[in-house]
Amino acid sequence: MQENDISTVENIELELLLQAVYLQYGYDFRNYSRAHVKRRVKHRLVQEGMKSISELQNQILHDKTAFDRLVRDLSINVTEMFRNPAFYKSVREKVIPILKTYPYLKIWHAGCATGEEVFSFAIMLKEEGLLERTQIYATDFNPYIIKKARNGIFPIRYIKEYTANYQKAGGLESFSDYYHANDELVIFDKNLSKNMVFAEHNLVTDSVFAEVNMIVCRNVLIYFNNNLQNKVLHLFHKSLVVGGFLALGTKESLMFSDEEKKYKVIDPKQKIFKKKYE
Amino acid sequence: MNKRKDIKAIVIGASAGGLYALKKLLPALPASFPCPVLVVQHLSPHSDNYMVRMLDELSPLVVKEADEKEPVIPGTVYVAPPDYHLLVEEDFTLSLSVEEKVNYSRPAIDVLFETAADAYGRHLMGIILTGANADGANGLLAVKKRGGFTIVQQPEDAESQAMPKAAIELVKPHKIFTLDEIITFLSKGDFCSK
Ligand SMILES: C[S@@+](CC[C@H](N)C(=O)[O-])C[C@H]1O[C@@H](n2cnc3c(N)ncnc32)[C@H](O)[C@@H]1O
């Protein structure tokens, strides 16, 4: 077969695999960025020592553990504390003052990965005197990382970078006051996670999670195609109180979405939006 | 090569020394250049967009940081944002990803080249410029396997030789050119399909 024919067959196999995964396990990757999914599936092929996607499909249909490994490949969990410090700075300056006017708050981190973002927010909320009256929901569709996120324990090798991020983000204290460290790990203060609830939630297939004052969903929508982005943005709109805030990743936007007109732009560069009164 | 008039996009990968090379190459392309150009230049994850702004200022073409879901349009240069991989979808829109580094790099040249090869098949031209690592060699091989056209900067002409050398060894590209030759070759643009 010619290389280009191989590629056509491969696309058919991929389509069938995603269909099979959806029918058998309920996880719907059919509207994820196809280039991304293809790369990750091929990566899994190599790891499993297989030659074709059809072969992989057969295994995944009959063996749940093989499916679990695929989910881990498709869910990109790369994250860090105070990722994009300028974003946190902007939240501190433009969002927190308004949140302070509420007696009680709910914040939802959708696609929280291993929790670094959630603990970063908790630290900021604590410094602003808001942590005690904030209920924090943190969700992801990947059950393995939800379990990890809950613990607030992170590898120590990135702590220098995180400390620098924290300072650039406008941190007010000494970062090391928030954790205990041993040779390998940093363990964050239990008080930070008192009001956190971690739960499995799939943005594609599950419905509204809770009504909240702020949604933080960073670097998740980039993996979805336009239709799916619209669907999830619609879900977010339904979940936000009027005047609530939506924070997306630095390279994400409402620009190509029908939801754009329903929000006021708070910070165009840091992608912070506020739900309008209808 | 003179016979080929079916190129629909050009991908360029560069690392150490690449900024200098791109500063020479991109401004030399005329405003009427008929193909889109997609660029990965290795950068620090914290760098701002000064490189893109500078290249845009110097070039007749529009040079911009790639946005996710953006359709690829001829006559535009798309540069991968720092700390994101850049991917091409088969409907010729762009995607970004924060997944693990590839060849210690994010953005990685291999990621752009491999996905672009999938999307454009034989209608792609891949160019590897100066650099001090081996990123891009696998990607350029994917371009060639799919029938695309491959060019590597002559190592002696490059500020850092490792990347061109790795690509030449693995791919045996169609052309090995100096930067000046690449510029002369590209600026004609007569290989682009109309
Ligand atoms: C790159 S991480 C982003 C982590 C963090 N928000 C940040 O910006 O650092 C993307 C996360 O989205 C999650 N994700 C992907 N698809 C999802 C879905 N359909 N529902 C919920 N979470 C999803 C992945 O499991 C992964 O943990």
CSV table of N, CA and C and ligand atoms in Angstrom, one decimal, chain A residues 32 75-80 83 111-113 117 140-142 145 201-204 218-220 224, chain B residues 98, ligand 1:
chain,number,residue,atom,x,y,z
A,32,TYR,N,-12.9,15.4,20.0
A,32,TYR,CA,-11.6,16.0,20.5
A,32,TYR,C,-10.8,16.4,19.2
A,75,SER,N,-5.8,11.9,28.3
A,75,SER,CA,-6.0,13.0,29.2
A,75,SER,C,-4.6,13.6,29.5
A,76,ILE,N,-4.4,14.8,29.0
A,76,ILE,CA,-3.1,15.4,29.2
A,76,ILE,C,-3.0,16.1,30.6
A,77,ASN,N,-2.3,15.6,31.5
A,77,ASN,CA,-2.4,16.1,32.9
A,77,ASN,C,-1.3,17.1,33.2
A,78,VAL,N,-0.5,17.5,32.2
A,78,VAL,CA,0.6,18.4,32.5
A,78,VAL,C,0.1,19.7,33.1
A,79,THR,N,0.6,20.1,34.3
A,79,THR,CA,0.1,21.3,34.9
A,79,THR,C,1.2,21.8,35.8
A,80,GLU,N,1.0,22.9,36.5
A,80,GLU,CA,2.0,23.4,37.4
A,80,GLU,C,1.3,24.4,38.4
A,83,ARG,N,0.6,28.5,37.3
A,83,ARG,CA,1.0,28.5,35.9
A,83,ARG,C,0.5,29.9,35.3
A,111,GLY,N,-11.5,20.3,35.0
A,111,GLY,CA,-10.3,19.8,34.3
A,111,GLY,C,-9.1,20.2,35.2
A,112,CYS,N,-9.1,19.8,36.5
A,112,CYS,CA,-8.1,20.3,37.5
A,112,CYS,C,-6.8,19.5,37.4
A,113,ALA,N,-6.8,18.4,36.6
A,113,ALA,CA,-5.6,17.5,36.6
A,113,ALA,C,-5.2,17.1,38.0
A,117,GLU,N,-3.3,23.6,40.3
A,117,GLU,CA,-4.0,24.9,40.1
A,117,GLU,C,-5.0,25.2,41.2
A,140,ASP,N,-12.4,16.4,37.4
A,140,ASP,CA,-11.7,16.0,36.2
A,140,ASP,C,-12.3,14.7,35.7
A,141,PHE,N,-12.2,14.3,34.5
A,141,PHE,CA,-12.8,13.0,34.1
A,141,PHE,C,-11.9,11.8,34.3
A,142,ASN,N,-10.7,12.1,34.7
A,142,ASN,CA,-9.7,11.0,34.8
A,142,ASN,C,-9.7,10.6,36.3
A,145,ILE,N,-6.2,10.7,38.4
A,145,ILE,CA,-5.6,11.9,38.9
A,145,ILE,C,-6.5,12.6,39.9
A,201,HIS,N,-15.9,14.2,37.0
A,201,HIS,CA,-17.0,14.8,36.2
A,201,HIS,C,-16.5,14.9,34.7
A,202,ASN,N,-17.3,14.5,33.8
A,202,ASN,CA,-16.9,14.6,32.4
A,202,ASN,C,-17.6,15.7,31.7
A,203,LEU,N,-16.8,16.7,31.2
A,203,LEU,CA,-17.4,17.9,30.6
A,203,LEU,C,-18.2,17.6,29.4
A,204,VAL,N,-17.9,16.5,28.7
A,204,VAL,CA,-18.5,16.1,27.5
A,204,VAL,C,-19.9,15.4,27.7
A,218,ARG,N,-8.8,25.9,32.5
A,218,ARG,CA,-7.7,26.3,31.8
A,218,ARG,C,-7.0,25.1,31.1
A,219,ASN,N,-6.7,25.3,29.8
A,219,ASN,CA,-6.0,24.3,29.0
A,219,ASN,C,-6.7,23.0,28.9
A,220,VAL,N,-8.0,23.0,28.8
A,220,VAL,CA,-8.9,21.9,28.6
A,220,VAL,C,-9.6,22.0,27.2
A,224,PHE,N,-10.6,20.3,22.5
A,224,PHE,CA,-11.9,20.0,21.9
A,224,PHE,C,-12.1,20.7,20.6
B,98,VAL,N,-0.6,21.3,25.5
B,98,VAL,CA,0.4,21.5,26.6
B,98,VAL,C,1.0,20.1,27.0
C,1,LIG,C1,-3.6,20.2,30.6
C,1,LIG,S1,-4.7,19.7,31.9
C,1,LIG,C2,-5.1,21.3,32.6
C,1,LIG,C3,-4.8,21.4,34.1
C,1,LIG,C4,-4.9,22.7,34.7
C,1,LIG,N1,-6.3,23.3,34.5
C,1,LIG,C5,-3.9,23.7,34.1
C,1,LIG,O1,-4.2,24.6,33.3
C,1,LIG,O2,-2.7,23.6,34.5
C,1,LIG,C6,-6.1,19.2,31.1
C,1,LIG,C7,-7.1,18.4,32.0
C,1,LIG,O3,-8.4,18.3,31.4
C,1,LIG,C8,-8.9,17.0,31.7
C,1,LIG,N2,-10.0,16.7,30.7
C,1,LIG,C9,-9.9,16.4,29.4
C,1,LIG,N3,-11.1,16.1,28.9
C,1,LIG,C10,-12.0,16.2,29.9
C,1,LIG,C11,-13.4,16.1,30.0
C,1,LIG,N4,-14.1,15.7,28.9
C,1,LIG,N5,-14.0,16.3,31.2
C,1,LIG,C12,-13.2,16.7,32.3
C,1,LIG,N6,-11.9,16.9,32.2
C,1,LIG,C13,-11.3,16.6,31.1
C,1,LIG,C14,-7.7,16.1,31.6
C,1,LIG,O4,-7.9,14.9,32.3
C,1,LIG,C15,-6.6,16.9,32.2
C,1,LIG,O5,-6.4,16.7,33.5
